[in-house]
Amino acid sequence: MSLFEIYDLTVEYSDGTESLQGVTMNIEANEVTCLIGPAGGGKSTFLRVLNRLNDLADVKKVSGKVMFKDMNLLDPKIDVIDLRRRIGMVFARPLPLPLSLYENVAYGLRTAGERSKAKLDRAVEQALRQAQLWDEVYDRLDAPASRLSGGQQQRLCLARTLSLEPEVVLLDEPTSALDPISTAKIESSILELKERYTFIVAPHSIQQAGRIADHVAFFLQGELVEYQPASEIFTRPRDKRTEDYLQGRFG
Amino acid sequence: MIARNRLTEIGVTRLIQLAGFSSIIFMGMILYFLLTEGVPALGEVSLRELFSSRWYPIEGFYGILPLITGSLMVTIGAMLIAVPFGLCAAVYISEVAPPRLAAVLKPLVEILAGLPSVVLGFLGIVILSPFLRRFLDLPTGLTAFTGSLLLGGIAIPTVISISEDALNNVPRSYREAARALGATGWQTIWGVTVPAARSGILTAVMLGVGRAMGETMAVMMVTGNAPVLPSSLGALFEPARTMTATIASEMGEVATGSEHYHVLFFIGIVLFLFSLVVNLIASRLVFRSKGRAERVLS
Ligand SMILES: Nc1ncnc2c1ncn2[C@@H]1O[C@H](COP(=O)(O)OP(=O)(O)OP(=O)(O)O)[C@@H](O)[C@H]1O
Ligand SMILES: [Mg+2]
């Protein structure tokens, strides 16, 4: 059984745009699944369905079925707080909270009610190591997070998400604002950690998808055009539109 | 063409400089006037007398201590009311209320912030003070507490409207980041949104304090105007008198250049120092957590 089983997912915003139309796909555990496609294709919308962040946007209609293990994520009665701890998310712009480094990483655990200083310390260190940031910041954990460089801030955001030990990590163009070194560090974190976590990424370039993806889904104007193992889609795309996109003919 | 552009550039720069300098010059002139009229009081009345507890100018008693405590009492009381209520209301409007309701509430609050204080003072005399007298069973309803309540009411719209702006300016993505970590709506508000808006909220509080401390008419109308040094907390429910009310009510009757006249200006200086201190504390608090570079940049 796949980790996510998605049938006929359709999302419509209140201004009438259908951002996703009848998307059906399975996502496997402990893999990196990349969502590619031109702007407005629905990648962000798709990710935000998975952790129910779309609840905060003015979405008019969501239909279909999104099974995560044996839970239907579209069920309005599920505990979204708990869900978001199990399915974490990193955004395009590095967004440290207006707190210290340490408190940023500990934030999720604290809101979840963790009090033990020892446990928090351990979780913070482990998360920072996983995000390959520990060596750069271990001696100034009390400094405000806004002092870090953009690339460090983004790794901090990754650490913050990992600190909750989620099952799935969603990343929406996590490196679009970063320098090559931080980008490489985030990519290598993803590859190293995929044994423990499942990653679903909207990469900021096709090349990035090529470097990290196990599976690739191509979204075009809300439609899932093609979904294949990475090796397949890059060498033998089945759909003409995928081929055009991969060769840079649009988007 | 390029030369003309350069000329306009220089012209605009000069104009803005002039505007900036003139406001500084005006401030300087006001301060100079305040000092030349107020400092002579120190020569005419000894310091010990000035800071004694009896204000009775007709017989030459110029103790301004009761006026200072009167102002402090009324202002602090007002802020204890205005800050929590104002902040909660701002959080409600910006974070909780459905957008349609917020769209109605916001302009309403702004209209309230613009109400002339005499009108509020009038309401204070006619409604608030008789109500308090009966409800708390006091000999008179014109007390420091009445002033605090009224001033609190006056400051609330200011506090709401400015802190609401500050909350609104917190990027939506902060809230989403917190929510994505599994924070609840309230955890996000108190843990992330409010702290992120704290410098704006502090500004709101300071403007509220400024409004409360500088307020004259409404306070004069409802505090009972008795310059008494408070001896216990119970004094909150007795008549009191603030510095502003004293200046406003007595300035019309004094002979220019007299002792009394100079002392009134000296009270003005004290008032000025108070607001200076409030502002200094505020900027300390705002800047404390910011680095030097950020301070220079912002
Ligand atoms: N909050 C919203 N309200 C209304 N429409 C929205 C909202 N968010 C996204 N949309 C619309 O949904 C469609 C899909 O947007 P989405 O952000 O999911 O695309 P994307 O593939 O992530 O694009 P990009 O590569 O630019 O990030 C777009 O047409 C967009 O205009
Ligand atoms: Mg997007």
XYZ file of C-alpha atoms in Angstrom, chain A residues 45-248:
204
model
C -2.161 23.974 -3.895
C -1.496 20.244 -3.972
C 1.050 20.431 -1.148
C -1.268 22.553 0.940
C -4.032 19.984 0.602
C -1.777 17.397 2.191
C -1.294 19.294 5.466
C -4.648 21.059 5.294
C -3.046 24.495 5.187
C -5.618 25.301 2.559
C -8.077 25.544 5.437
C -6.643 29.029 5.962
C -7.126 30.141 2.354
C -10.461 30.863 0.779
C -10.990 27.565 -0.925
C -14.503 27.063 -2.189
C -14.616 23.401 -2.936
C -12.412 20.361 -2.416
C -13.597 17.012 -3.679
C -12.217 13.543 -4.257
C -10.347 11.443 -1.768
C -6.892 11.831 -0.247
C -5.941 8.811 1.833
C -2.920 9.122 4.127
C -2.492 5.633 5.552
C -6.075 4.962 6.577
C -7.119 8.562 7.147
C -9.012 10.641 4.606
C -7.334 14.039 4.684
C -10.376 15.750 3.238
C -12.522 14.685 6.161
C -13.380 17.919 7.980
C -13.357 16.081 11.311
C -9.716 15.000 11.385
C -7.401 16.600 13.928
C -5.480 19.034 11.699
C -3.129 20.082 14.488
C -1.962 16.508 14.908
C -1.889 16.059 11.136
C 0.418 19.045 10.682
C 2.806 17.575 13.219
C 2.932 14.397 11.176
C 3.123 16.193 7.829
C 5.444 19.180 8.139
C 6.081 21.904 5.602
C 8.927 24.187 4.523
C 8.077 27.261 2.475
C 9.769 29.060 -0.379
C 10.842 32.109 1.576
C 12.878 31.398 4.687
C 10.554 32.359 7.490
C 12.159 32.215 10.894
C 9.707 33.171 13.605
C 10.625 36.331 15.527
C 12.389 34.253 18.198
C 15.876 32.972 18.980
C 17.470 30.175 16.969
C 16.817 27.696 19.722
C 13.227 28.767 20.232
C 12.544 28.576 16.522
C 13.534 24.948 16.412
C 11.838 24.169 19.725
C 8.646 26.007 18.790
C 6.764 23.030 17.378
C 7.608 20.810 20.325
C 6.736 23.510 22.824
C 3.329 24.115 21.292
C 2.861 20.362 21.372
C 3.357 20.604 25.142
C 6.935 19.359 25.549
C 8.395 20.852 28.764
C 11.491 18.816 29.483
C 14.549 20.957 28.822
C 16.710 17.903 28.248
C 14.369 16.520 25.621
C 14.081 19.884 23.903
C 17.874 20.299 23.877
C 18.308 16.891 22.326
C 15.607 17.430 19.721
C 16.974 20.849 18.778
C 20.492 19.525 18.331
C 19.374 16.533 16.331
C 17.171 18.615 14.048
C 19.904 21.168 13.456
C 22.348 18.396 12.617
C 19.898 16.816 10.210
C 19.464 20.143 8.471
C 23.281 20.520 8.325
C 23.226 23.735 10.285
C 24.515 22.643 13.687
C 28.202 23.251 12.972
C 27.516 26.828 11.952
C 25.335 27.853 14.876
C 25.920 25.616 17.913
C 27.675 28.449 19.779
C 24.949 31.063 19.319
C 21.652 29.320 19.764
C 20.292 32.259 21.748
C 20.831 34.806 18.994
C 17.770 36.041 17.142
C 17.087 33.906 14.095
C 16.920 37.002 11.936
C 20.716 37.332 12.267
C 21.303 34.269 10.108
C 21.929 34.470 6.391
C 19.066 33.554 4.090
C 20.469 30.109 3.403
C 21.003 29.427 7.087
C 17.506 30.666 7.831
C 16.048 28.215 5.362
C 17.996 25.342 6.911
C 16.691 26.551 10.269
C 13.181 26.256 8.881
C 13.941 22.725 7.737
C 15.304 21.917 11.208
C 12.184 23.393 12.763
C 10.049 21.059 10.710
C 12.263 18.034 11.379
C 12.282 18.666 15.132
C 8.765 17.236 15.311
C 9.965 14.034 13.648
C 7.154 14.118 11.127
C 6.384 11.238 8.802
C 6.239 13.432 5.729
C 8.000 16.685 4.859
C 6.512 18.945 2.208
C 8.876 21.469 0.643
C 7.536 24.210 -1.602
C 10.399 25.587 -3.716
C 12.628 25.476 -0.635
C 15.730 26.693 -2.426
C 14.318 29.280 -4.780
C 15.863 32.123 -2.787
C 19.113 30.438 -1.802
C 22.785 30.441 -2.756
C 24.245 27.295 -4.372
C 25.966 26.108 -1.198
C 22.862 26.220 0.971
C 20.917 24.674 -1.881
C 23.369 21.791 -2.049
C 23.167 21.311 1.718
C 19.394 21.158 1.663
C 19.417 18.714 -1.225
C 21.922 16.465 0.494
C 19.886 16.607 3.723
C 16.886 15.425 1.755
C 18.777 12.551 0.178
C 20.329 11.499 3.466
C 17.079 11.665 5.385
C 14.770 9.935 2.988
C 15.272 6.665 4.799
C 13.468 8.165 7.761
C 11.058 10.572 6.115
C 8.965 10.867 2.999
C 9.637 14.013 1.002
C 7.272 15.714 -1.395
C 9.009 18.615 -3.075
C 8.097 21.313 -5.532
C 11.671 21.918 -6.721
C 12.682 25.281 -8.078
C 14.124 23.845 -11.265
C 13.956 20.753 -13.405
C 17.644 20.194 -12.715
C 16.913 20.015 -9.012
C 14.203 17.449 -9.646
C 16.781 15.508 -11.643
C 19.186 15.535 -8.705
C 16.820 14.418 -5.968
C 13.628 12.865 -7.346
C 12.587 9.236 -7.247
C 9.211 10.020 -8.774
C 8.196 13.074 -10.770
C 4.708 14.459 -11.318
C 4.150 17.040 -14.036
C 1.309 19.491 -13.358
C -0.062 21.755 -16.049
C -2.864 24.168 -15.252
C -4.312 21.983 -12.549
C -4.040 18.760 -14.484
C -1.666 15.956 -13.598
C -0.252 15.331 -17.052
C 2.269 12.656 -16.286
C 3.532 10.810 -13.232
C 6.526 8.487 -13.589
C 9.702 7.286 -11.910
C 12.323 9.974 -12.396
C 14.484 7.865 -14.664
C 11.530 7.270 -16.970
C 10.159 10.778 -17.199
C 13.489 12.409 -17.935
C 14.506 9.947 -20.607
C 11.209 8.816 -22.141
C 8.373 11.221 -21.340
C 5.117 9.744 -22.591
C 3.195 12.933 -23.090
C 4.087 15.509 -25.706
C 3.440 18.355 -23.252
C 5.853 16.882 -20.717
C 8.495 16.592 -23.365
C 7.962 20.203 -24.425
C 8.207 21.392 -20.849
C 11.325 19.373 -20.081
C 13.006 20.733 -23.154
C 12.200 24.251 -22.049
